[in-house]
PDB file of C-alpha atoms in Angstrom:
ATOM      1  CA  MET G 149       0.000   0.000   0.000  1.00  0.00           C
ATOM      2  CA  PRO G 150       1.486   3.387  -0.947  1.00  0.00           C
ATOM      3  CA  ARG G 151       2.393   5.711   1.898  1.00  0.00           C
ATOM      4  CA  VAL G 152       0.060   8.631   2.549  1.00  0.00           C
ATOM      5  CA  THR G 153       1.976  11.845   2.029  1.00  0.00           C
ATOM      6  CA  GLU G 154       1.863  14.843   4.332  1.00  0.00           C
ATOM      7  CA  GLU G 155       0.344  16.820   1.468  1.00  0.00           C
ATOM      8  CA  HIS G 156      -2.463  14.265   1.171  1.00  0.00           C
ATOM      9  CA  ARG G 157      -3.138  14.402   4.914  1.00  0.00           C
ATOM     10  CA  ALA G 158      -3.212  18.207   4.850  1.00  0.00           C
ATOM     11  CA  ALA G 159      -5.585  18.211   1.869  1.00  0.00           C
ATOM     12  CA  ARG G 160      -7.898  15.675   3.496  1.00  0.00           C
ATOM     13  CA  ARG G 161      -7.916  17.614   6.753  1.00  0.00           C
ATOM     14  CA  GLN G 162      -8.772  20.807   4.888  1.00  0.00           C
ATOM     15  CA  GLN G 163     -11.525  18.992   3.010  1.00  0.00           C
ATOM     16  CA  ILE G 164     -13.132  18.104   6.334  1.00  0.00           C
ATOM     17  CA  VAL G 165     -12.663  21.609   7.752  1.00  0.00           C
ATOM     18  CA  ASP G 166     -14.263  23.136   4.648  1.00  0.00           C
ATOM     19  CA  ALA G 167     -17.203  20.756   4.920  1.00  0.00           C
ATOM     20  CA  ALA G 168     -17.658  21.599   8.594  1.00  0.00           C
ATOM     21  CA  ARG G 169     -17.496  25.311   7.863  1.00  0.00           C
ATOM     22  CA  ARG G 170     -20.271  24.992   5.282  1.00  0.00           C
ATOM     23  CA  CYS G 171     -22.393  23.061   7.757  1.00  0.00           C
ATOM     24  CA  PHE G 172     -21.774  25.529  10.567  1.00  0.00           C
ATOM     25  CA  LEU G 173     -22.617  28.473   8.307  1.00  0.00           C
ATOM     26  CA  ARG G 174     -25.914  26.837   7.343  1.00  0.00           C
ATOM     27  CA  GLU G 175     -27.001  25.488  10.710  1.00  0.00           C
ATOM     28  CA  GLY G 176     -24.750  26.885  13.419  1.00  0.00           C
ATOM     29  CA  PHE G 177     -22.456  24.970  15.748  1.00  0.00           C
ATOM     30  CA  HIS G 178     -25.123  23.382  17.929  1.00  0.00           C
ATOM     31  CA  ARG G 179     -27.496  22.191  15.202  1.00  0.00           C
ATOM     32  CA  THR G 180     -24.661  20.599  13.216  1.00  0.00           C
ATOM     33  CA  SER G 181     -23.755  17.013  14.069  1.00  0.00           C
ATOM     34  CA  MET G 182     -20.646  15.070  13.168  1.00  0.00           C
ATOM     35  CA  GLN G 183     -22.870  12.995  10.863  1.00  0.00           C
ATOM     36  CA  ASP G 184     -23.767  16.197   9.011  1.00  0.00           C
ATOM     37  CA  VAL G 185     -20.078  16.972   8.524  1.00  0.00           C
ATOM     38  CA  ILE G 186     -19.318  13.413   7.400  1.00  0.00           C
ATOM     39  CA  ALA G 187     -22.082  13.569   4.800  1.00  0.00           C
ATOM     40  CA  GLU G 188     -20.998  17.008   3.602  1.00  0.00           C
ATOM     41  CA  ALA G 189     -17.378  15.897   3.255  1.00  0.00           C
ATOM     42  CA  GLY G 190     -18.353  12.734   1.374  1.00  0.00           C
ATOM     43  CA  LEU G 191     -15.940  10.661   3.439  1.00  0.00           C
ATOM     44  CA  SER G 192     -16.222   7.626   5.663  1.00  0.00           C
ATOM     45  CA  VAL G 193     -16.883   7.931   9.381  1.00  0.00           C
ATOM     46  CA  GLY G 194     -13.403   6.601  10.141  1.00  0.00           C
ATOM     47  CA  ALA G 195     -11.716   9.069   7.781  1.00  0.00           C
ATOM     48  CA  VAL G 196     -13.311  12.055   9.500  1.00  0.00           C
ATOM     49  CA  TYR G 197     -12.811  10.825  13.062  1.00  0.00           C
ATOM     50  CA  ARG G 198      -9.174  10.027  12.288  1.00  0.00           C
ATOM     51  CA  TYR G 199      -8.538  13.756  11.862  1.00  0.00           C
ATOM     52  CA  PHE G 200     -11.174  15.187  14.198  1.00  0.00           C
ATOM     53  CA  PRO G 201     -12.286  12.965  17.096  1.00  0.00           C
ATOM     54  CA  SER G 202     -15.017  15.418  18.137  1.00  0.00           C
ATOM     55  CA  LYS G 203     -17.019  18.421  16.983  1.00  0.00           C
ATOM     56  CA  ALA G 204     -15.053  20.516  19.469  1.00  0.00           C
ATOM     57  CA  ASP G 205     -11.856  19.667  17.585  1.00  0.00           C
ATOM     58  CA  LEU G 206     -13.499  20.849  14.365  1.00  0.00           C
ATOM     59  CA  ILE G 207     -14.650  24.087  15.974  1.00  0.00           C
ATOM     60  CA  ASN G 208     -11.134  24.732  17.249  1.00  0.00           C
ATOM     61  CA  ALA G 209      -9.646  24.119  13.793  1.00  0.00           C
ATOM     62  CA  ILE G 210     -12.127  26.492  12.197  1.00  0.00           C
ATOM     63  CA  ALA G 211     -11.505  29.077  14.916  1.00  0.00           C
ATOM     64  CA  GLU G 212      -7.807  29.010  14.073  1.00  0.00           C
ATOM     65  CA  GLN G 213      -8.615  29.840  10.466  1.00  0.00           C
ATOM     66  CA  ALA G 214     -11.326  32.344  11.351  1.00  0.00           C
ATOM     67  CA  ILE G 215      -9.219  34.554  13.588  1.00  0.00           C
ATOM     68  CA  GLY G 216      -5.651  33.430  13.006  1.00  0.00           C
ATOM     69  CA  GLY G 217      -5.090  34.749   9.475  1.00  0.00           C
ATOM     70  CA  ALA G 218      -5.336  38.396  10.474  1.00  0.00           C
ATOM     71  CA  GLY G 219      -2.639  37.821  13.093  1.00  0.00           C
ATOM     72  CA  GLN G 220      -0.217  36.626  10.438  1.00  0.00           C
ATOM     73  CA  VAL G 221      -0.962  39.645   8.244  1.00  0.00           C
ATOM     74  CA  LEU G 222      -0.479  41.990  11.197  1.00  0.00           C
ATOM     75  CA  GLY G 223       2.773  40.314  12.146  1.00  0.00           C
ATOM     76  CA  ASP G 224       4.120  40.989   8.664  1.00  0.00           C
ATOM     77  CA  LEU G 225       2.965  44.616   8.841  1.00  0.00           C
ATOM     78  CA  ALA G 226       4.558  45.090  12.266  1.00  0.00           C
ATOM     79  CA  ARG G 227       7.905  44.007  10.772  1.00  0.00           C
ATOM     80  CA  HIS G 228       7.561  46.130   7.629  1.00  0.00           C
ATOM     81  CA  ASP G 229      10.605  48.249   6.872  1.00  0.00           C
ATOM     82  CA  PRO G 230      10.221  51.191   6.746  1.00  0.00           C
ATOM     83  CA  PRO G 231       7.330  51.379   9.220  1.00  0.00           C
ATOM     84  CA  LEU G 232       3.964  52.001   7.588  1.00  0.00           C
ATOM     85  CA  PRO G 233       1.679  54.858   8.659  1.00  0.00           C
ATOM     86  CA  LEU G 234      -0.991  53.518  10.983  1.00  0.00           C
ATOM     87  CA  VAL G 235      -3.896  54.110   8.621  1.00  0.00           C
ATOM     88  CA  THR G 236      -1.984  52.413   5.792  1.00  0.00           C
ATOM     89  CA  ALA G 237      -1.343  49.396   8.014  1.00  0.00           C
ATOM     90  CA  LEU G 238      -5.008  49.311   9.024  1.00  0.00           C
ATOM     91  CA  GLU G 239      -6.056  49.576   5.390  1.00  0.00           C
ATOM     92  CA  ARG G 240      -3.979  46.516   4.530  1.00  0.00           C
ATOM     93  CA  VAL G 241      -5.484  44.563   7.403  1.00  0.00           C
ATOM     94  CA  LEU G 242      -8.985  45.472   6.261  1.00  0.00           C
ATOM     95  CA  ALA G 243      -8.095  44.538   2.689  1.00  0.00           C
ATOM     96  CA  TYR G 244      -7.209  41.061   3.951  1.00  0.00           C
ATOM     97  CA  VAL G 245     -10.349  40.934   6.078  1.00  0.00           C
ATOM     98  CA  GLU G 246     -12.442  41.792   3.044  1.00  0.00           C
ATOM     99  CA  THR G 247     -11.218  38.651   1.288  1.00  0.00           C
ATOM    100  CA  GLN G 248     -12.719  36.618   4.145  1.00  0.00           C
ATOM    101  CA  LEU G 249     -16.168  38.243   4.145  1.00  0.00           C
ATOM    102  CA  GLY G 250     -17.943  36.193   1.473  1.00  0.00           C
ATOM    103  CA  ASP G 251     -20.994  34.076   2.199  1.00  0.00           C
ATOM    104  CA  ASP G 252     -18.694  31.152   2.986  1.00  0.00           C
ATOM    105  CA  GLY G 253     -15.895  33.287   4.443  1.00  0.00           C
ATOM    106  CA  VAL G 254     -14.242  32.352   7.703  1.00  0.00           C
ATOM    107  CA  LEU G 255     -15.152  35.635   9.383  1.00  0.00           C
ATOM    108  CA  ARG G 256     -18.838  34.760   9.379  1.00  0.00           C
ATOM    109  CA  ILE G 257     -17.759  31.855  11.542  1.00  0.00           C
ATOM    110  CA  ALA G 258     -15.830  34.210  13.848  1.00  0.00           C
ATOM    111  CA  ILE G 259     -19.069  35.566  15.287  1.00  0.00           C
ATOM    112  CA  GLN G 260     -20.160  32.013  16.103  1.00  0.00           C
ATOM    113  CA  VAL G 261     -16.743  31.370  17.654  1.00  0.00           C
ATOM    114  CA  TRP G 262     -17.221  34.349  19.986  1.00  0.00           C
ATOM    115  CA  GLY G 263     -20.524  32.935  21.169  1.00  0.00           C
ATOM    116  CA  GLU G 264     -19.159  29.406  21.584  1.00  0.00           C
ATOM    117  CA  ALA G 265     -16.207  30.766  23.563  1.00  0.00           C
ATOM    118  CA  GLN G 266     -18.643  31.931  26.247  1.00  0.00           C
ATOM    119  CA  ARG G 267     -19.451  28.293  27.098  1.00  0.00           C
ATOM    120  CA  ASP G 268     -16.268  26.425  26.132  1.00  0.00           C
ATOM    121  CA  PRO G 269     -13.312  27.286  28.410  1.00  0.00           C
ATOM    122  CA  ALA G 270     -10.723  25.749  26.062  1.00  0.00           C
ATOM    123  CA  LEU G 271     -12.007  27.722  23.091  1.00  0.00           C
ATOM    124  CA  ALA G 272     -12.223  30.854  25.249  1.00  0.00           C
ATOM    125  CA  ALA G 273      -8.562  30.430  26.182  1.00  0.00           C
ATOM    126  CA  PHE G 274      -7.604  30.034  22.520  1.00  0.00           C
ATOM    127  CA  VAL G 275      -9.567  33.131  21.481  1.00  0.00           C
ATOM    128  CA  ALA G 276      -8.095  35.184  24.331  1.00  0.00           C
ATOM    129  CA  GLU G 277      -4.549  34.093  23.479  1.00  0.00           C
ATOM    130  CA  THR G 278      -5.011  34.775  19.773  1.00  0.00           C
ATOM    131  CA  TYR G 279      -6.607  38.178  20.246  1.00  0.00           C
ATOM    132  CA  THR G 280      -3.984  39.161  22.814  1.00  0.00           C
ATOM    133  CA  GLY G 281      -1.330  38.327  20.202  1.00  0.00           C
ATOM    134  CA  ILE G 282      -3.122  40.422  17.570  1.00  0.00           C
ATOM    135  CA  ARG G 283      -3.364  43.313  20.021  1.00  0.00           C
ATOM    136  CA  GLY G 284       0.357  42.915  20.620  1.00  0.00           C
ATOM    137  CA  HIS G 285       1.043  43.396  16.902  1.00  0.00           C
ATOM    138  CA  PHE G 286      -0.962  46.610  17.036  1.00  0.00           C
ATOM    139  CA  GLY G 287       1.201  47.606  19.993  1.00  0.00           C
ATOM    140  CA  VAL G 288       4.323  47.231  17.848  1.00  0.00           C
ATOM    141  CA  LEU G 289       2.730  49.370  15.122  1.00  0.00           C
ATOM    142  CA  VAL G 290       1.825  52.055  17.671  1.00  0.00           C
ATOM    143  CA  ARG G 291       5.316  52.153  19.182  1.00  0.00           C
ATOM    144  CA  ARG G 292       6.887  52.429  15.736  1.00  0.00           C
ATOM    145  CA  ALA G 293       4.448  55.239  14.918  1.00  0.00           C
ATOM    146  CA  GLN G 294       5.507  57.009  18.104  1.00  0.00           C
ATOM    147  CA  ALA G 295       9.173  56.641  17.180  1.00  0.00           C
ATOM    148  CA  ALA G 296       8.415  58.087  13.742  1.00  0.00           C
ATOM    149  CA  GLY G 297       6.581  61.081  15.240  1.00  0.00           C
ATOM    150  CA  GLU G 298       3.195  60.008  13.888  1.00  0.00           C
ATOM    151  CA  LEU G 299       1.745  59.664  17.395  1.00  0.00           C
ATOM    152  CA  PRO G 300       2.540  61.615  20.575  1.00  0.00           C
ATOM    153  CA  ALA G 301       5.473  60.165  22.462  1.00  0.00           C
ATOM    154  CA  ASP G 302       3.534  60.311  25.744  1.00  0.00           C
ATOM    155  CA  ALA G 303       0.542  58.355  24.411  1.00  0.00           C
ATOM    156  CA  ASP G 304      -0.207  55.068  26.154  1.00  0.00           C
ATOM    157  CA  PRO G 305       0.793  52.523  23.470  1.00  0.00           C
ATOM    158  CA  ASP G 306      -1.212  49.659  24.968  1.00  0.00           C
ATOM    159  CA  ALA G 307      -4.386  51.738  25.214  1.00  0.00           C
ATOM    160  CA  THR G 308      -3.911  53.013  21.667  1.00  0.00           C
ATOM    161  CA  ALA G 309      -3.262  49.491  20.384  1.00  0.00           C
ATOM    162  CA  ALA G 310      -6.457  48.244  22.025  1.00  0.00           C
ATOM    163  CA  ALA G 311      -8.485  51.001  20.364  1.00  0.00           C
ATOM    164  CA  LEU G 312      -6.935  50.299  16.952  1.00  0.00           C
ATOM    165  CA  PHE G 313      -7.557  46.581  17.298  1.00  0.00           C
ATOM    166  CA  ALA G 314     -11.229  47.257  18.013  1.00  0.00           C
ATOM    167  CA  LEU G 315     -11.549  48.983  14.633  1.00  0.00           C
ATOM    168  CA  VAL G 316     -11.079  45.673  12.798  1.00  0.00           C
ATOM    169  CA  PRO G 317     -13.895  43.541  14.286  1.00  0.00           C
ATOM    170  CA  GLY G 318     -15.963  46.715  14.498  1.00  0.00           C
ATOM    171  CA  TRP G 319     -15.845  47.010  10.723  1.00  0.00           C
ATOM    172  CA  PHE G 320     -16.366  43.414   9.702  1.00  0.00           C
ATOM    173  CA  THR G 321     -19.179  42.940  12.213  1.00  0.00           C
ATOM    174  CA  GLN G 322     -20.984  45.902  10.653  1.00  0.00           C
ATOM    175  CA  ARG G 323     -20.371  44.500   7.188  1.00  0.00           C
ATOM    176  CA  ILE G 324     -21.749  41.091   8.130  1.00  0.00           C
ATOM    177  CA  LEU G 325     -24.773  42.424  10.016  1.00  0.00           C
ATOM    178  CA  THR G 326     -25.725  45.439   7.878  1.00  0.00           C
ATOM    179  CA  GLY G 327     -23.878  45.074   4.567  1.00  0.00           C
ATOM    180  CA  GLY G 328     -21.855  48.260   5.040  1.00  0.00           C
ATOM    181  CA  PRO G 329     -19.976  50.509   5.173  1.00  0.00           C
ATOM    182  CA  ASP G 330     -17.522  49.697   2.429  1.00  0.00           C
ATOM    183  CA  ARG G 331     -13.832  49.722   3.220  1.00  0.00           C
ATOM    184  CA  ALA G 332     -13.105  53.155   1.672  1.00  0.00           C
ATOM    185  CA  THR G 333     -15.928  54.812   3.595  1.00  0.00           C
ATOM    186  CA  TYR G 334     -14.839  53.233   6.859  1.00  0.00           C
ATOM    187  CA  LEU G 335     -11.219  54.268   6.381  1.00  0.00           C
ATOM    188  CA  ALA G 336     -12.312  57.817   5.597  1.00  0.00           C
ATOM    189  CA  GLY G 337     -13.992  57.879   8.981  1.00  0.00           C
ATOM    190  CA  VAL G 338     -10.909  56.433  10.664  1.00  0.00           C
ATOM    191  CA  ARG G 339      -8.736  59.136   9.081  1.00  0.00           C
ATOM    192  CA  THR G 340     -11.091  61.773  10.430  1.00  0.00           C
ATOM    193  CA  LEU G 341     -10.916  60.303  13.927  1.00  0.00           C
ATOM    194  CA  LEU G 342      -7.131  60.028  13.817  1.00  0.00           C
ATOM    195  CA  GLY G 343      -6.727  63.492  12.335  1.00  0.00           C
ATOM    196  CA  ALA G 344      -4.877  62.015   9.362  1.00  0.00           C
ATOM    197  CA  ALA G 345      -4.695  63.835   6.084  1.00  0.00           C
ATOM    198  CA  PRO G 346      -6.677  62.258   3.230  1.00  0.00           C
ATOM    199  CA  ARG G 347      -4.569  59.941   1.136  1.00  0.00           C
ATOM    200  CA  ALA G 348      -3.636  61.183  -2.303  1.00  0.00           C
ATOM    201  CA  GLU G 349      -5.183  59.041  -4.998  1.00  0.00           C
TER     202      GLU G 349
END
């Protein structure tokens, strides 16, 4: 029997995660059973349980995708040389977020993850750790902006980072729940609040 490659295992795992995401988007976490996921994936019971022994494991895997991607993007922005203006960095984060806002996008799952985290201590710990890391990336951006003279040197960087971080879920939650505003409109408002000059087109 040929050996199963790591690429095959990763593809199969993703196949199951994608199937679970579709189920969760249709029915929510609690109304979706493992049998629903198995049927959606078109795989055997053993194949699915080999990768995900429980629905909780599936939820955790989807949570990683739902809220982990933005952290990677922010980490890259925090290391950007030269440092980017804060609104430019935020714009790039929102541009990434926008790619995840489709009907089957992972960020629609993020709202379900927040609710599930209120009852699942392990998931709550994961969400808290991930969001604390994202807030930390914003802290790096703020400190670099202070060093560049973009922000006052005496500003509290942690408080400023927390406020900037809140702008991201604030936008995509509005988009999911109300359909707007679009990214350009939102960023125009952010520039007004930050006192930033309009960007030259």
